[in-house]
PDB file of C-alpha atoms and ligand atoms in Angstrom:
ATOM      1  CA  UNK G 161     112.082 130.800 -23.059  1.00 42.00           C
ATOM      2  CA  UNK G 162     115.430 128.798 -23.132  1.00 42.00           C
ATOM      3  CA  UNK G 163     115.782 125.452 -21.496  1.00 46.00           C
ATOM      4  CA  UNK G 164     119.094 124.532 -20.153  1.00 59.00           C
ATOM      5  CA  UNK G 165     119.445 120.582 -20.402  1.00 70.00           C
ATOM      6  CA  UNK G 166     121.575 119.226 -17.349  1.00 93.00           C
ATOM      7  CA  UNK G 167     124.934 118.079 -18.693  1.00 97.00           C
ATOM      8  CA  UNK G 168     128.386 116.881 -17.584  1.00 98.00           C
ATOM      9  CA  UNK G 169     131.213 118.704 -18.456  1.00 98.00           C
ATOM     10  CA  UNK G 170     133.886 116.863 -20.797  1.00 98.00           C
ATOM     11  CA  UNK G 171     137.677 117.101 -20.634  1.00 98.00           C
ATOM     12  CA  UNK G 172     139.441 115.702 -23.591  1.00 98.00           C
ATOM     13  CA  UNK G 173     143.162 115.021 -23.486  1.00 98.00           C
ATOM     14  CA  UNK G 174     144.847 114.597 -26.902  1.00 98.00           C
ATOM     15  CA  UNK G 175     148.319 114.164 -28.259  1.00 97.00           C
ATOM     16  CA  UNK G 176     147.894 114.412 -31.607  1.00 96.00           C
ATOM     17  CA  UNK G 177     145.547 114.555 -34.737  1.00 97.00           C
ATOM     18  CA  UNK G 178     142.625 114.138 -32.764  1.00 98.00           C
ATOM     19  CA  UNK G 179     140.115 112.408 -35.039  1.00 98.00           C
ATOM     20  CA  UNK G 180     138.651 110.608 -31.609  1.00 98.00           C
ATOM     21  CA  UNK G 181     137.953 113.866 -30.468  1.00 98.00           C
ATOM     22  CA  UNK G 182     136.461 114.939 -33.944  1.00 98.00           C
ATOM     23  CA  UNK G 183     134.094 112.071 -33.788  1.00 98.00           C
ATOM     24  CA  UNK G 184     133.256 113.415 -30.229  1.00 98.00           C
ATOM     25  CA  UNK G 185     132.106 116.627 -31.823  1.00 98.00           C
ATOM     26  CA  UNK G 186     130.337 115.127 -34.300  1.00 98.00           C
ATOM     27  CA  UNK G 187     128.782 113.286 -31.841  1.00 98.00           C
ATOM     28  CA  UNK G 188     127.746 116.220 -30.282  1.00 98.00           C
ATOM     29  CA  UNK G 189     126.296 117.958 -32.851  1.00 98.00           C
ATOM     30  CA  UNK G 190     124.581 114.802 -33.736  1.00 98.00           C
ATOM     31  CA  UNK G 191     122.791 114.152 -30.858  1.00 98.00           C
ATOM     32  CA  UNK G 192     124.510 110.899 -30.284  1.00 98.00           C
ATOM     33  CA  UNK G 193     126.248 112.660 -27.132  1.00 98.00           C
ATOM     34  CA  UNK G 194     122.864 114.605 -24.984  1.00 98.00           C
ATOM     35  CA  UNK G 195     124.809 114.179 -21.538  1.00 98.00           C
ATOM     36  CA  UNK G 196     127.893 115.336 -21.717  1.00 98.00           C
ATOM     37  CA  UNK G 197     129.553 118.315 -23.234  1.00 98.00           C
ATOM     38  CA  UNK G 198     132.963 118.938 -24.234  1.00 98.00           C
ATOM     39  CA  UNK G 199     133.910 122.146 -22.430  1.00 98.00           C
ATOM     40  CA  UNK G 200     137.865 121.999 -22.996  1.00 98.00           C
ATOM     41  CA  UNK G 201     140.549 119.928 -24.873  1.00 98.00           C
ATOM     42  CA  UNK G 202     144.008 119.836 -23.359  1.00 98.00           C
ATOM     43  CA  UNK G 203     147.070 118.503 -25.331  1.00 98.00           C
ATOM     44  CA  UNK G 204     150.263 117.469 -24.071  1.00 98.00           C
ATOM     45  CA  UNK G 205     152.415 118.818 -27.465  1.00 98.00           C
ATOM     46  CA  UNK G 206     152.854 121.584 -28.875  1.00 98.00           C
ATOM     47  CA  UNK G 207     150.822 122.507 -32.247  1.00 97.00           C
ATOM     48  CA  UNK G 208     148.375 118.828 -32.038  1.00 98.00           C
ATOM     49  CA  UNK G 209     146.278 119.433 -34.477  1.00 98.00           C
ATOM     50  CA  UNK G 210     143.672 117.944 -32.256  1.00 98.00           C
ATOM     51  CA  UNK G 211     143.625 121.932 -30.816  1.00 98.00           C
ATOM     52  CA  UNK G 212     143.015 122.981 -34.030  1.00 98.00           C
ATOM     53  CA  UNK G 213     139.783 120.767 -34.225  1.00 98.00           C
ATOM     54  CA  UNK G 214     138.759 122.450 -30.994  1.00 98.00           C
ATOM     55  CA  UNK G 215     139.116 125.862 -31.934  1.00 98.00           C
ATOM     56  CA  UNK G 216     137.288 125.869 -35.427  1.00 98.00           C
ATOM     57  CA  UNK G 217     134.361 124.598 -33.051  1.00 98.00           C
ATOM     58  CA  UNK G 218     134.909 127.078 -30.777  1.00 98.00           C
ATOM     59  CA  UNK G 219     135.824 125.042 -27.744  1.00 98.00           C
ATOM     60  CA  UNK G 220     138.134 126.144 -25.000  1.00 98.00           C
ATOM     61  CA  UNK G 221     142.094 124.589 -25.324  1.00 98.00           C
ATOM     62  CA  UNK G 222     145.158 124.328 -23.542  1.00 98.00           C
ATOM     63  CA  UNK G 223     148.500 122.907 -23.721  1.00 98.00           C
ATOM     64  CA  UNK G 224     150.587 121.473 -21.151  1.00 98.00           C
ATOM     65  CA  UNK G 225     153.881 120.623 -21.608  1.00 98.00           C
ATOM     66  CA  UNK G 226     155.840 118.098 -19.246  1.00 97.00           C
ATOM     67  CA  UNK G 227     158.936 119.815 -19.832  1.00 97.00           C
ATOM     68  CA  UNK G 228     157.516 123.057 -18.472  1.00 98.00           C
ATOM     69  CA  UNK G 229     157.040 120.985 -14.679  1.00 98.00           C
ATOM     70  CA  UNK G 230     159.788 119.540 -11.957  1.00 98.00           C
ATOM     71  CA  UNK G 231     157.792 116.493 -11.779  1.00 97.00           C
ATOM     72  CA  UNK G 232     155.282 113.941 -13.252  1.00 97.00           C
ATOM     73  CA  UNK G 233     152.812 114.949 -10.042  1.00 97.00           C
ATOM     74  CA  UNK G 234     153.559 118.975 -10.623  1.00 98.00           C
ATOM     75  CA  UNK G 235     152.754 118.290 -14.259  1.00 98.00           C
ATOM     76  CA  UNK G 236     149.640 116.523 -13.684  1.00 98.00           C
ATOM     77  CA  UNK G 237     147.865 119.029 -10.774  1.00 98.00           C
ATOM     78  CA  UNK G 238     148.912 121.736 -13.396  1.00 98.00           C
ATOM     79  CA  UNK G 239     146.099 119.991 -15.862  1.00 98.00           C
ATOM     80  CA  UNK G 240     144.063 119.235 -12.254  1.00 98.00           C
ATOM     81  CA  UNK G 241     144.059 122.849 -11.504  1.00 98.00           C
ATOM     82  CA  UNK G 242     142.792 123.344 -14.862  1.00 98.00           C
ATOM     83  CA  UNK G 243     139.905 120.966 -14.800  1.00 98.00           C
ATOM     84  CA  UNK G 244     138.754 122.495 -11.618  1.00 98.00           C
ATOM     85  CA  UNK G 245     138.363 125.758 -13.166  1.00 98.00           C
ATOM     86  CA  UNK G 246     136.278 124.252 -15.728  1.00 98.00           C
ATOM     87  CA  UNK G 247     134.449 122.053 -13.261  1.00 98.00           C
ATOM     88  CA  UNK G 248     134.960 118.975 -15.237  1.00 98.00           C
ATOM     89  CA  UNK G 249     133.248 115.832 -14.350  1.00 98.00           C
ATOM     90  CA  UNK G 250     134.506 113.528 -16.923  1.00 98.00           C
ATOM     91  CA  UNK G 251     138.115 113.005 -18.461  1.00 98.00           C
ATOM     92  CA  UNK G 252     138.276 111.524 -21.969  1.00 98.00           C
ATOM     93  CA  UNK G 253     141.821 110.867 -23.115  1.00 98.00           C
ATOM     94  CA  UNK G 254     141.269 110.551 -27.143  1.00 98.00           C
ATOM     95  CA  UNK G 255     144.138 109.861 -28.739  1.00 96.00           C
ATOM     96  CA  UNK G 256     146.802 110.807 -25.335  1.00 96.00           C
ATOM     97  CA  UNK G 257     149.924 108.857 -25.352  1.00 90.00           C
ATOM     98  CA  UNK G 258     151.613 109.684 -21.769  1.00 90.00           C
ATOM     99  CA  UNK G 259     150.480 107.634 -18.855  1.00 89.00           C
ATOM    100  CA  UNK G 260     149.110 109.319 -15.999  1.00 95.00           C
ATOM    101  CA  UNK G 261     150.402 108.629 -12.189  1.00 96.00           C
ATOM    102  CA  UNK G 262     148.116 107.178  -9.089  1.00 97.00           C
ATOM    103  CA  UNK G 263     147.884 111.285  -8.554  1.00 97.00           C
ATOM    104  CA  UNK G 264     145.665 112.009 -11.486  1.00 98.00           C
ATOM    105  CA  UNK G 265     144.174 108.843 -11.717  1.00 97.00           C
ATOM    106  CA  UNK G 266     142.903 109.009  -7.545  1.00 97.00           C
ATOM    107  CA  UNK G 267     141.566 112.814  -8.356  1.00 97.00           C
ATOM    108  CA  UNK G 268     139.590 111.603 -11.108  1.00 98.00           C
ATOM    109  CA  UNK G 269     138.672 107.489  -9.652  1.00 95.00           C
ATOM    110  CA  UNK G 270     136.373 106.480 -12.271  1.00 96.00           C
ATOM    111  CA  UNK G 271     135.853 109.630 -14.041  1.00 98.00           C
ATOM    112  CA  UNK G 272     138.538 108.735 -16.794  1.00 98.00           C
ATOM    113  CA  UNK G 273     137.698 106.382 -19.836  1.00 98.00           C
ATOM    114  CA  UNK G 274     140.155 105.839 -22.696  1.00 98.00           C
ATOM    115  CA  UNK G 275     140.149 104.561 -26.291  1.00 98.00           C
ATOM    116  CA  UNK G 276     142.746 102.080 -27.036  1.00 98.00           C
ATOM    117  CA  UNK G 277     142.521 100.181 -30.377  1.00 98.00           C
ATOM    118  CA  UNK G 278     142.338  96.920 -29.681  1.00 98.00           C
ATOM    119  CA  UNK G 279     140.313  94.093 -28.397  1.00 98.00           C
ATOM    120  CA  UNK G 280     141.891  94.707 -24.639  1.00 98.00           C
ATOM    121  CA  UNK G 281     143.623  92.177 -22.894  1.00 98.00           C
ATOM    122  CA  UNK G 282     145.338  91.573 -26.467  1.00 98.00           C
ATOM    123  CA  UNK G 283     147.770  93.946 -27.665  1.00 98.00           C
ATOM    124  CA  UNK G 284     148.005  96.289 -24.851  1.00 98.00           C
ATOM    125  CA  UNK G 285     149.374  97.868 -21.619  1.00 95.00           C
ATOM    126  CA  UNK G 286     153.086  99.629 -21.580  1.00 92.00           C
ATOM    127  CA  UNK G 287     154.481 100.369 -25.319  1.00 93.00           C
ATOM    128  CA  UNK G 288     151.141  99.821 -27.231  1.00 96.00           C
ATOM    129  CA  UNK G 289     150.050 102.393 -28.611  1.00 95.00           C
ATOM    130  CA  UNK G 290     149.262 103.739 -32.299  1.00 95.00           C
ATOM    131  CA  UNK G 291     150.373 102.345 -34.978  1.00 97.00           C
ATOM    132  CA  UNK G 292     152.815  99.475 -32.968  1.00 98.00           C
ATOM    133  CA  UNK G 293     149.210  97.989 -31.736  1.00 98.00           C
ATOM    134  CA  UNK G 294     148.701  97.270 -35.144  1.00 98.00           C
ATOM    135  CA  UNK G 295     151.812  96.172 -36.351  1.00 98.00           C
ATOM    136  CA  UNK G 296     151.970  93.689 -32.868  1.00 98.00           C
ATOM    137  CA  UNK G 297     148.521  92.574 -34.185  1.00 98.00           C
ATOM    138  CA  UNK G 298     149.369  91.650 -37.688  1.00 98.00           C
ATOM    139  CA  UNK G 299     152.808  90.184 -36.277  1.00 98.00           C
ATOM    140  CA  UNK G 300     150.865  87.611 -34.335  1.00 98.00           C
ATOM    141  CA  UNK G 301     148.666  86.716 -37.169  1.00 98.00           C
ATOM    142  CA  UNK G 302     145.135  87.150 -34.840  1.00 98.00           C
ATOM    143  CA  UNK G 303     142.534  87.694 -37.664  1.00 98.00           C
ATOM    144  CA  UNK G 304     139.961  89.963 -35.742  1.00 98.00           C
ATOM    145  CA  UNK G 305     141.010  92.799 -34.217  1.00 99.00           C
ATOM    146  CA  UNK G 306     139.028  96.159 -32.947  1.00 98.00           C
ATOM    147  CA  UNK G 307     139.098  98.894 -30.451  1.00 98.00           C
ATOM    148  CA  UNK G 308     137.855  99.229 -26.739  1.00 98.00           C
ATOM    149  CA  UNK G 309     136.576 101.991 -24.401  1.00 98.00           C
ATOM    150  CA  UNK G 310     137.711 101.514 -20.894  1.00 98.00           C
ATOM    151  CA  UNK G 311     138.117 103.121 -17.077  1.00 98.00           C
ATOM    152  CA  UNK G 312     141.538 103.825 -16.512  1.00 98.00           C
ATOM    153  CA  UNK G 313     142.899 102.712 -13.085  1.00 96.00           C
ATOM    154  CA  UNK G 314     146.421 102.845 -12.188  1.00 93.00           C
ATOM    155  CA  UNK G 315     147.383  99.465 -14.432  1.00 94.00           C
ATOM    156  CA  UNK G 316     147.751 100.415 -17.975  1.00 93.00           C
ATOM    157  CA  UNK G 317     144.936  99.952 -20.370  1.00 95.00           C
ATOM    158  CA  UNK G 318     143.618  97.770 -17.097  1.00 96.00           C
ATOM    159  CA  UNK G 319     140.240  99.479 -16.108  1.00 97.00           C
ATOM    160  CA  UNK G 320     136.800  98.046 -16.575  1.00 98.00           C
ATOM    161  CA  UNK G 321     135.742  97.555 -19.918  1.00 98.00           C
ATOM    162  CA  UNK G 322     133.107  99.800 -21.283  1.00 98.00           C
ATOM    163  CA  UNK G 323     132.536  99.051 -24.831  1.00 98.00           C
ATOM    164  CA  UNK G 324     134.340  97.022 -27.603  1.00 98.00           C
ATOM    165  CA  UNK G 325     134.132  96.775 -31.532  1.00 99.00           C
ATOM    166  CA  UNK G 326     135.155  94.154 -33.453  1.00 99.00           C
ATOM    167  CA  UNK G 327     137.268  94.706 -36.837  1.00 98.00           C
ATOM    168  CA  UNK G 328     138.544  92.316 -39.221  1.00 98.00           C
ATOM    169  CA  UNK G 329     141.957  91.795 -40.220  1.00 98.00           C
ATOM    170  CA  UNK G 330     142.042  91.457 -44.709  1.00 98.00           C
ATOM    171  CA  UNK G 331     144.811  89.271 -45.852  1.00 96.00           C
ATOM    172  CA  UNK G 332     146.543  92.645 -47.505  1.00 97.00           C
ATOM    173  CA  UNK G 333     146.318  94.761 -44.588  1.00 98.00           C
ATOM    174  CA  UNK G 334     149.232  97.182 -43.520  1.00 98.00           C
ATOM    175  CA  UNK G 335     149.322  99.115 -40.291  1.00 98.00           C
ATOM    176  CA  UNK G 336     148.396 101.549 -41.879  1.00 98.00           C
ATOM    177  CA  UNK G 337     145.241 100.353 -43.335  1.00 98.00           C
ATOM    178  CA  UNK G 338     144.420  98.309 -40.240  1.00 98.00           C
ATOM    179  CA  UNK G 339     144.412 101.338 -38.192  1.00 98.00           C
ATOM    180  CA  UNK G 340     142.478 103.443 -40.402  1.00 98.00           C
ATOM    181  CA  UNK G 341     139.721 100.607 -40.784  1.00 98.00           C
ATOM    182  CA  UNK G 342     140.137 100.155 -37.005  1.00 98.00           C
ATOM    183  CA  UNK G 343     139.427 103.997 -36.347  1.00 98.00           C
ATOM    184  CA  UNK G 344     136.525 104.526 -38.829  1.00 98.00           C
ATOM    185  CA  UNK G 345     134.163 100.800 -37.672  1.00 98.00           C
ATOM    186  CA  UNK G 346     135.326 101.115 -34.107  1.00 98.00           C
ATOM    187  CA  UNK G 347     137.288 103.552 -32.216  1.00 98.00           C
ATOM    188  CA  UNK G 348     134.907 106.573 -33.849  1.00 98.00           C
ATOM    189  CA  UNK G 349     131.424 104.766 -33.213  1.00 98.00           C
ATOM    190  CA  UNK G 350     132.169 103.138 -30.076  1.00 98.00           C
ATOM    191  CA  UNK G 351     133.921 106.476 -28.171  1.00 98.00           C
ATOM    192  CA  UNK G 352     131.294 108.640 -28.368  1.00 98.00           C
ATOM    193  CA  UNK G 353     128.873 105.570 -27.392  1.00 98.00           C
ATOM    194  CA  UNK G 354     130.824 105.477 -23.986  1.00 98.00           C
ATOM    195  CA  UNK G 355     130.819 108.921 -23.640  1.00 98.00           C
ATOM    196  CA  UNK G 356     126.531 109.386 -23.833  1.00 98.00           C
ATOM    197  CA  UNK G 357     126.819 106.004 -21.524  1.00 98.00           C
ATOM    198  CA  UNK G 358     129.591 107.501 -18.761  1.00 98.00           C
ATOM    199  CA  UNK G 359     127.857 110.814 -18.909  1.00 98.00           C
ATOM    200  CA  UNK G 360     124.148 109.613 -18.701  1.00 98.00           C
ATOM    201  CA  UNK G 361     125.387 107.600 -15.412  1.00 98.00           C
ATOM    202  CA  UNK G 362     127.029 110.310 -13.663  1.00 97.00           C
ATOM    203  CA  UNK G 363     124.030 112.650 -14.239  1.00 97.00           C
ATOM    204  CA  UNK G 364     122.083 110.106 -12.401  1.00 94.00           C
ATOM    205  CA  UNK G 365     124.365 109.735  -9.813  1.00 91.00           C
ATOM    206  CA  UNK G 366     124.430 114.284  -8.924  1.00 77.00           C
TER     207      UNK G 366
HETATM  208  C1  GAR H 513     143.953 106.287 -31.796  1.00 60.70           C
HETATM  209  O1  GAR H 513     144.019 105.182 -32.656  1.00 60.70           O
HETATM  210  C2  GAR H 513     143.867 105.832 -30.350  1.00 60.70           C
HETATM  211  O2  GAR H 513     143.111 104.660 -30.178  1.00 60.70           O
HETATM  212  C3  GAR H 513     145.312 105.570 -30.059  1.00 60.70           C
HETATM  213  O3  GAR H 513     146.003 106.659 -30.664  1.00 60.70           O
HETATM  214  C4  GAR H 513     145.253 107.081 -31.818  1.00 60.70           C
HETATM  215  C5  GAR H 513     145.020 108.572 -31.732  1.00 60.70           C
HETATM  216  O4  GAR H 513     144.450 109.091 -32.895  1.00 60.70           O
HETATM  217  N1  GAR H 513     145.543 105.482 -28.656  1.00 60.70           N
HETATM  218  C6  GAR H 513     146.372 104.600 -28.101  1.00 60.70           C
HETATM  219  O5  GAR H 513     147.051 103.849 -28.731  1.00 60.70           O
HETATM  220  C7  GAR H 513     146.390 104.624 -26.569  1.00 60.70           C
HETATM  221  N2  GAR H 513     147.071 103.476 -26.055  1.00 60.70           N
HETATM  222  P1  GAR H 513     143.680 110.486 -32.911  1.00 60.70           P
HETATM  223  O6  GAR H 513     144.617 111.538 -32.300  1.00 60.70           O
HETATM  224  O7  GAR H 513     143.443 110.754 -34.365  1.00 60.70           O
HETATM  225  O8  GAR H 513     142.406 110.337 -32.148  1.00 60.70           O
END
């Protein structure tokens, strides 16, 4: 006799290599993630090799191109329309680098968390992201940095706080290096964390 476990279904949006969403998976598999399951990946360029990820573990992707749409709001319903058909609960954006409008954001109120690697309010909001968070963050000299996993509301990287992970900075760090240690103590443990956490919470709430 098979038991089905009750679970909410996970969106990721990526942009690019997608080792966030890897560390989902692995999550997954793991057990780390029990309430949520990622039922479709959606990228916003061509070829991410975050798509790849998804299809060697067999999970349903898409791409949606802003070029391909009249508008910002016309580009977003297209990846609305495709969330409904996948009844998607929860919207992780691992790793997505285009900022989504008051339209998305209202259709999914507190259904969206996001990974942003650093200790938010430093080195965020418009222009931070990847590798120029780090750069910003050895600029300034700060000598802890880390990664947090947030709500997204309509102010960039302004939603509640979920989780955060503190990383510190070595004296011979490079962006580079920073973000890589930044991704592997923090942004890879603490993402799927929010995700079991987020999930669990809306499974309560059905
Ligand atoms: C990650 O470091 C993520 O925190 C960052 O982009 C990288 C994506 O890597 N996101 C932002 O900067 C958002 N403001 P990945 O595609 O390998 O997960």
């Amino acid at each position: 006799m098979s038991s089905t476990k009750k679970q909410v279904n996970v969106a990721v949006l990526v942009s690019g290599g997608g080792t966030n969403l890897q560390a989902l998976i692995d999550a997954q598999k793991a057990g780390v993630i029990t309430d949520g399951k990622i039922v479709l990946v959606v990228s916003n360029k061509q070829g991410a090799y975050a798509l790849q990820r998804a299809q060697d573990n067999g999970i349903d992707c898409a791409t949606v191109l802003k070029k391909d749409y009249a508008s910002q709001v016309e580009f977003e319903q297209a990846i609305i329309n495709l969330f409904q058909d996948y009844s998607i609960d929860l919207v992780v954006l691992a790793g997505f680098l285009s900022i989504l409008s008051p339209h998305f954001i209202n259709a999914y109120s507190n259904r969206i968390i996001n990974v942003h690697p650093s200790l938010i309010p430093s080195f965020c909001g418009k222009g931070y992201y990847g590798l120029k968070v780090h750069e910003e963050a050895l600029k300034y000299g700060v000598k802890v940095t880390g990664a947090t996993v947030h709500f997204v509301n309509e102010i960039p990287d302004g939603g509640q706080i979920i989780l955060q992970k503190a990383v510190a900075i070595r004296p011979n760090d490079t962006p580079q290096s920073l973000q890589q240690r930044v991704m592997k103590l923090a942004e890879w443990k603490i993402l799927p964390q929010a995700v079991q956490k987020v999930s669990k919470q809306i499974l309560q709430q059905k």
